[in-house]
mmCIF file of C-alpha atoms in Angstrom:
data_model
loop_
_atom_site.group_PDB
_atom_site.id
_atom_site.type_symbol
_atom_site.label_atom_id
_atom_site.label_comp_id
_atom_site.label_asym_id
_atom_site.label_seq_id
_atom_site.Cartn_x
_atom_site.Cartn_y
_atom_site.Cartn_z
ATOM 1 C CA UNK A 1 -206.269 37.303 56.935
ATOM 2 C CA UNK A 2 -203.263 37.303 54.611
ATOM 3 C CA UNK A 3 -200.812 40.093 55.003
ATOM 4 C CA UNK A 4 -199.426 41.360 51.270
ATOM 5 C CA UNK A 5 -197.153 43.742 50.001
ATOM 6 C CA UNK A 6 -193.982 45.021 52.286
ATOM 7 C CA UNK A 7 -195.234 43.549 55.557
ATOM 8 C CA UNK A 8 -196.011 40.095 54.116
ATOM 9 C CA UNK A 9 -192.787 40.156 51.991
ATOM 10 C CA UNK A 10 -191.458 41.191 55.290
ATOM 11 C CA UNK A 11 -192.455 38.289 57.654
ATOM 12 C CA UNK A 12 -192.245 35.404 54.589
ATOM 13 C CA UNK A 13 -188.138 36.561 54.533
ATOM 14 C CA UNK A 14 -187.977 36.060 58.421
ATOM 15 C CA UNK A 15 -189.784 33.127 57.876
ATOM 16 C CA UNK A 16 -187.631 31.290 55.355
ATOM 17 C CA UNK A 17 -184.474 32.647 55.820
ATOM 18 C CA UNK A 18 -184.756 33.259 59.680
ATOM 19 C CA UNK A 19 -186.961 31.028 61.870
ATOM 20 C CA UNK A 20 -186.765 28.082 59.576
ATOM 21 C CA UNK A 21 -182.852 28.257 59.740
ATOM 22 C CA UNK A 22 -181.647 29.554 62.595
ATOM 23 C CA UNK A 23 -181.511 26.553 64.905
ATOM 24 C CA UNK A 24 -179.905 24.169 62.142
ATOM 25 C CA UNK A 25 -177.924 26.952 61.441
ATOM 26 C CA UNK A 26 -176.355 26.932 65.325
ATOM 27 C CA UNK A 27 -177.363 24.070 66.855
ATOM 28 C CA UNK A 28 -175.857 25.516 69.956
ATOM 29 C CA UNK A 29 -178.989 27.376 70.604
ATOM 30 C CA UNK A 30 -180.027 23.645 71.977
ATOM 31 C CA UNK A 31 -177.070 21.564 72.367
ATOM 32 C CA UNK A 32 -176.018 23.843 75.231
ATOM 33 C CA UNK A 33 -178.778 22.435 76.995
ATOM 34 C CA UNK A 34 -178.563 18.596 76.012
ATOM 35 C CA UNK A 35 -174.562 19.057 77.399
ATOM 36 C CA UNK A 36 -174.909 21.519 80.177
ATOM 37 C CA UNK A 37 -173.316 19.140 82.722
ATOM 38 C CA UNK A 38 -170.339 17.400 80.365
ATOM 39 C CA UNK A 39 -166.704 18.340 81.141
ATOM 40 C CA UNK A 40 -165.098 20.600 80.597
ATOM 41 C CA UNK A 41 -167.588 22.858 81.071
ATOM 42 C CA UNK A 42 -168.367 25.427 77.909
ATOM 43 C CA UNK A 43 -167.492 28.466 77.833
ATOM 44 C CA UNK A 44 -170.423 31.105 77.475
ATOM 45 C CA UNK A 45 -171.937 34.543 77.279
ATOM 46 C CA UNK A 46 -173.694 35.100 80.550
ATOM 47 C CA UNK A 47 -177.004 35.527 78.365
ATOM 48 C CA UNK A 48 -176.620 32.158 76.695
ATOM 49 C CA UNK A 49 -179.971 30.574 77.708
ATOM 50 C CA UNK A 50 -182.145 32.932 76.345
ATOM 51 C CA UNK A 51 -181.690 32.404 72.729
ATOM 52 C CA UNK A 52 -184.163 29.327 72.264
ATOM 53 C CA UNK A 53 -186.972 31.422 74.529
ATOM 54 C CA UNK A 54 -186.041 34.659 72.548
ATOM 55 C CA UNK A 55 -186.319 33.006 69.769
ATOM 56 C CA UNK A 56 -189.526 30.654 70.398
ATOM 57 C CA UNK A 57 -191.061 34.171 71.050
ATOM 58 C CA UNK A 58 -190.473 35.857 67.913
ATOM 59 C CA UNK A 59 -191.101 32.675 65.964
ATOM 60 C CA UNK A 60 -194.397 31.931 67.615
ATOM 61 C CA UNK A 61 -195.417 35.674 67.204
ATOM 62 C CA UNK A 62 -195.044 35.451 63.555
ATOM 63 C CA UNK A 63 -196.640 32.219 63.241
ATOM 64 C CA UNK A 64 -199.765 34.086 64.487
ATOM 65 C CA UNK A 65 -199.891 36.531 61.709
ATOM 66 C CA UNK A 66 -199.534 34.564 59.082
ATOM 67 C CA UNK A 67 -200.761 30.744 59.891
ATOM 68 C CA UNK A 68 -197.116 29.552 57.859
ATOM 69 C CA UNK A 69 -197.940 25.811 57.914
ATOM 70 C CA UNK A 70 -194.166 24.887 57.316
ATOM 71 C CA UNK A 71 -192.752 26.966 60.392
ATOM 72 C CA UNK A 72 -195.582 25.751 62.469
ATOM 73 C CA UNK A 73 -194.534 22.045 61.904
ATOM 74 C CA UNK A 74 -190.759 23.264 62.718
ATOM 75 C CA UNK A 75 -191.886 24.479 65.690
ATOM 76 C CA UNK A 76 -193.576 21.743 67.324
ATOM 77 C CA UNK A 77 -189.810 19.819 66.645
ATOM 78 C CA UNK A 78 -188.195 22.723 68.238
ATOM 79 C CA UNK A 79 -190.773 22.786 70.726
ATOM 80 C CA UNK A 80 -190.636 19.386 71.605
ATOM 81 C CA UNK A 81 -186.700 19.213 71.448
ATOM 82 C CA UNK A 82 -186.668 21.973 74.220
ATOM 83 C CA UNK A 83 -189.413 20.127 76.437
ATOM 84 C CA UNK A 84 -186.783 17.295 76.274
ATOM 85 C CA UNK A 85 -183.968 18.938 77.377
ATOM 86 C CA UNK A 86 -185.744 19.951 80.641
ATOM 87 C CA UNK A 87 -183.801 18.158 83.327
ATOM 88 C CA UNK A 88 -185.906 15.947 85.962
ATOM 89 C CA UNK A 89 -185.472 18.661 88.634
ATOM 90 C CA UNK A 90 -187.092 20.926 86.104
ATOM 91 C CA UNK A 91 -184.267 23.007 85.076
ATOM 92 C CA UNK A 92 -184.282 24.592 81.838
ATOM 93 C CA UNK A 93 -181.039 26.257 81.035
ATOM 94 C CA UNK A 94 -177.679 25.873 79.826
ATOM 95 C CA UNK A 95 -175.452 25.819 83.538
ATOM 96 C CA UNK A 96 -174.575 22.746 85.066
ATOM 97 C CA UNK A 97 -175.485 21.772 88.161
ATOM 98 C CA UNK A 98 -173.540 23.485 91.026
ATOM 99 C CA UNK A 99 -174.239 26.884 89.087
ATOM 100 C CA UNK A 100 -178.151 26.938 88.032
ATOM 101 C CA UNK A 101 -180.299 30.019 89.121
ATOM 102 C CA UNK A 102 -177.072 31.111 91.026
ATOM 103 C CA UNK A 103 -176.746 33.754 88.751
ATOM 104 C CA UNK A 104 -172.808 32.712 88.439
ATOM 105 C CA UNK A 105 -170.285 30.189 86.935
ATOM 106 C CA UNK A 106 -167.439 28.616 86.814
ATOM 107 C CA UNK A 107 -165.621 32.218 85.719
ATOM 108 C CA UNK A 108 -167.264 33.602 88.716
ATOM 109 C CA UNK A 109 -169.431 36.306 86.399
ATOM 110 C CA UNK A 110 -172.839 37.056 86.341
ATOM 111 C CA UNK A 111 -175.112 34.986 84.247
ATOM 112 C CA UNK A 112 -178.651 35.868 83.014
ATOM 113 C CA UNK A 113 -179.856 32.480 84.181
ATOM 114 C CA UNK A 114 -183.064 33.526 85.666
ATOM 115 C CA UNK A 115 -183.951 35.619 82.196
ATOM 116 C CA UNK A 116 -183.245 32.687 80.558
ATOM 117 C CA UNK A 117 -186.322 30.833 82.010
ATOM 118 C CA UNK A 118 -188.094 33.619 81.862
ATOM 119 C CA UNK A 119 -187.957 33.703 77.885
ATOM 120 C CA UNK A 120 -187.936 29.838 77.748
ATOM 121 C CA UNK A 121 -190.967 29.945 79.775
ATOM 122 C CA UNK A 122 -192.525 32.635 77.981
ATOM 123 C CA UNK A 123 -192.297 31.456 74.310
ATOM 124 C CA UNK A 124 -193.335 27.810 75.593
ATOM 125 C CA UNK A 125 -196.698 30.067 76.626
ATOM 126 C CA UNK A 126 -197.315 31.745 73.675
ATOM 127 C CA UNK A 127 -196.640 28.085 71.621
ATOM 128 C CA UNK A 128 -199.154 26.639 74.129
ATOM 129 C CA UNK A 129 -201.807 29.695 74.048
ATOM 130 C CA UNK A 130 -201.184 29.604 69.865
ATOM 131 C CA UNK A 131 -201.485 25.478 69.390
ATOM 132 C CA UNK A 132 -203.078 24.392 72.729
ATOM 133 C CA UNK A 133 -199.939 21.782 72.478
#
């Protein structure tokens, strides 16, 4: 199938100047990860983990309508990037240690911690269901 007209116009923009960008564009989206337990500890929006699931999602859902070769090949990186930057204990998020899945930080505020596997785990799903990978 090959989508034309608006809706193919529509998904080759967030292809090219979205998905294919956005995580060179702010590597923070993985670096958060990589440096979760380095002092001082960074400062961040209680949602912070779910932007590379959130955005794994979307990416992976477009890569199913239209097969884009380019973003596919980005995506295994990403993919495999993220799979990386799973700590031993299996923790995927941004906190450091004394703070994961406790919902809190160093600030004492709420974090979204548990969404934020929740979206990591989902868009690693969809990648797997999508690529078998």
């Amino acid at each position: 199938m090959r989508l034309e007209g608006f809706v193919g116009d529509y998904l080759k923009g967030i292809t090219e100047q979205w998905l294919l960008i956005a995580p060179r564009a702010n590597p923070g989206m993985l670096e958060m990860f990589r440096d979760r337990d380095a002092s001082p500890l960074r400062q961040m929006v209680p949602w912070s983990g779910e932007f590379a699931g959130k955005y794994l999602t979307g990416a992976v859902q477009v890569l199913r309508v239209t097969g884009h070769s380019v973003l596919k090949s980005w995506l295994k990186k990403f993919v495999g990037i993220l799979i990386g930057l799973q700590d031993d204990d299996g923790y995927l998020g941004p906190w450091s240690k004394q703070y994961r899945l406790t919902n809190t930080n160093v600030s004492e505020r709420h974090t979204w911690d548990t969404w934020g596997h929740y979206h990591a785990m989902l868009g690693l799903m969809l990648w797997h269901e999508e690529t078998r990978d």
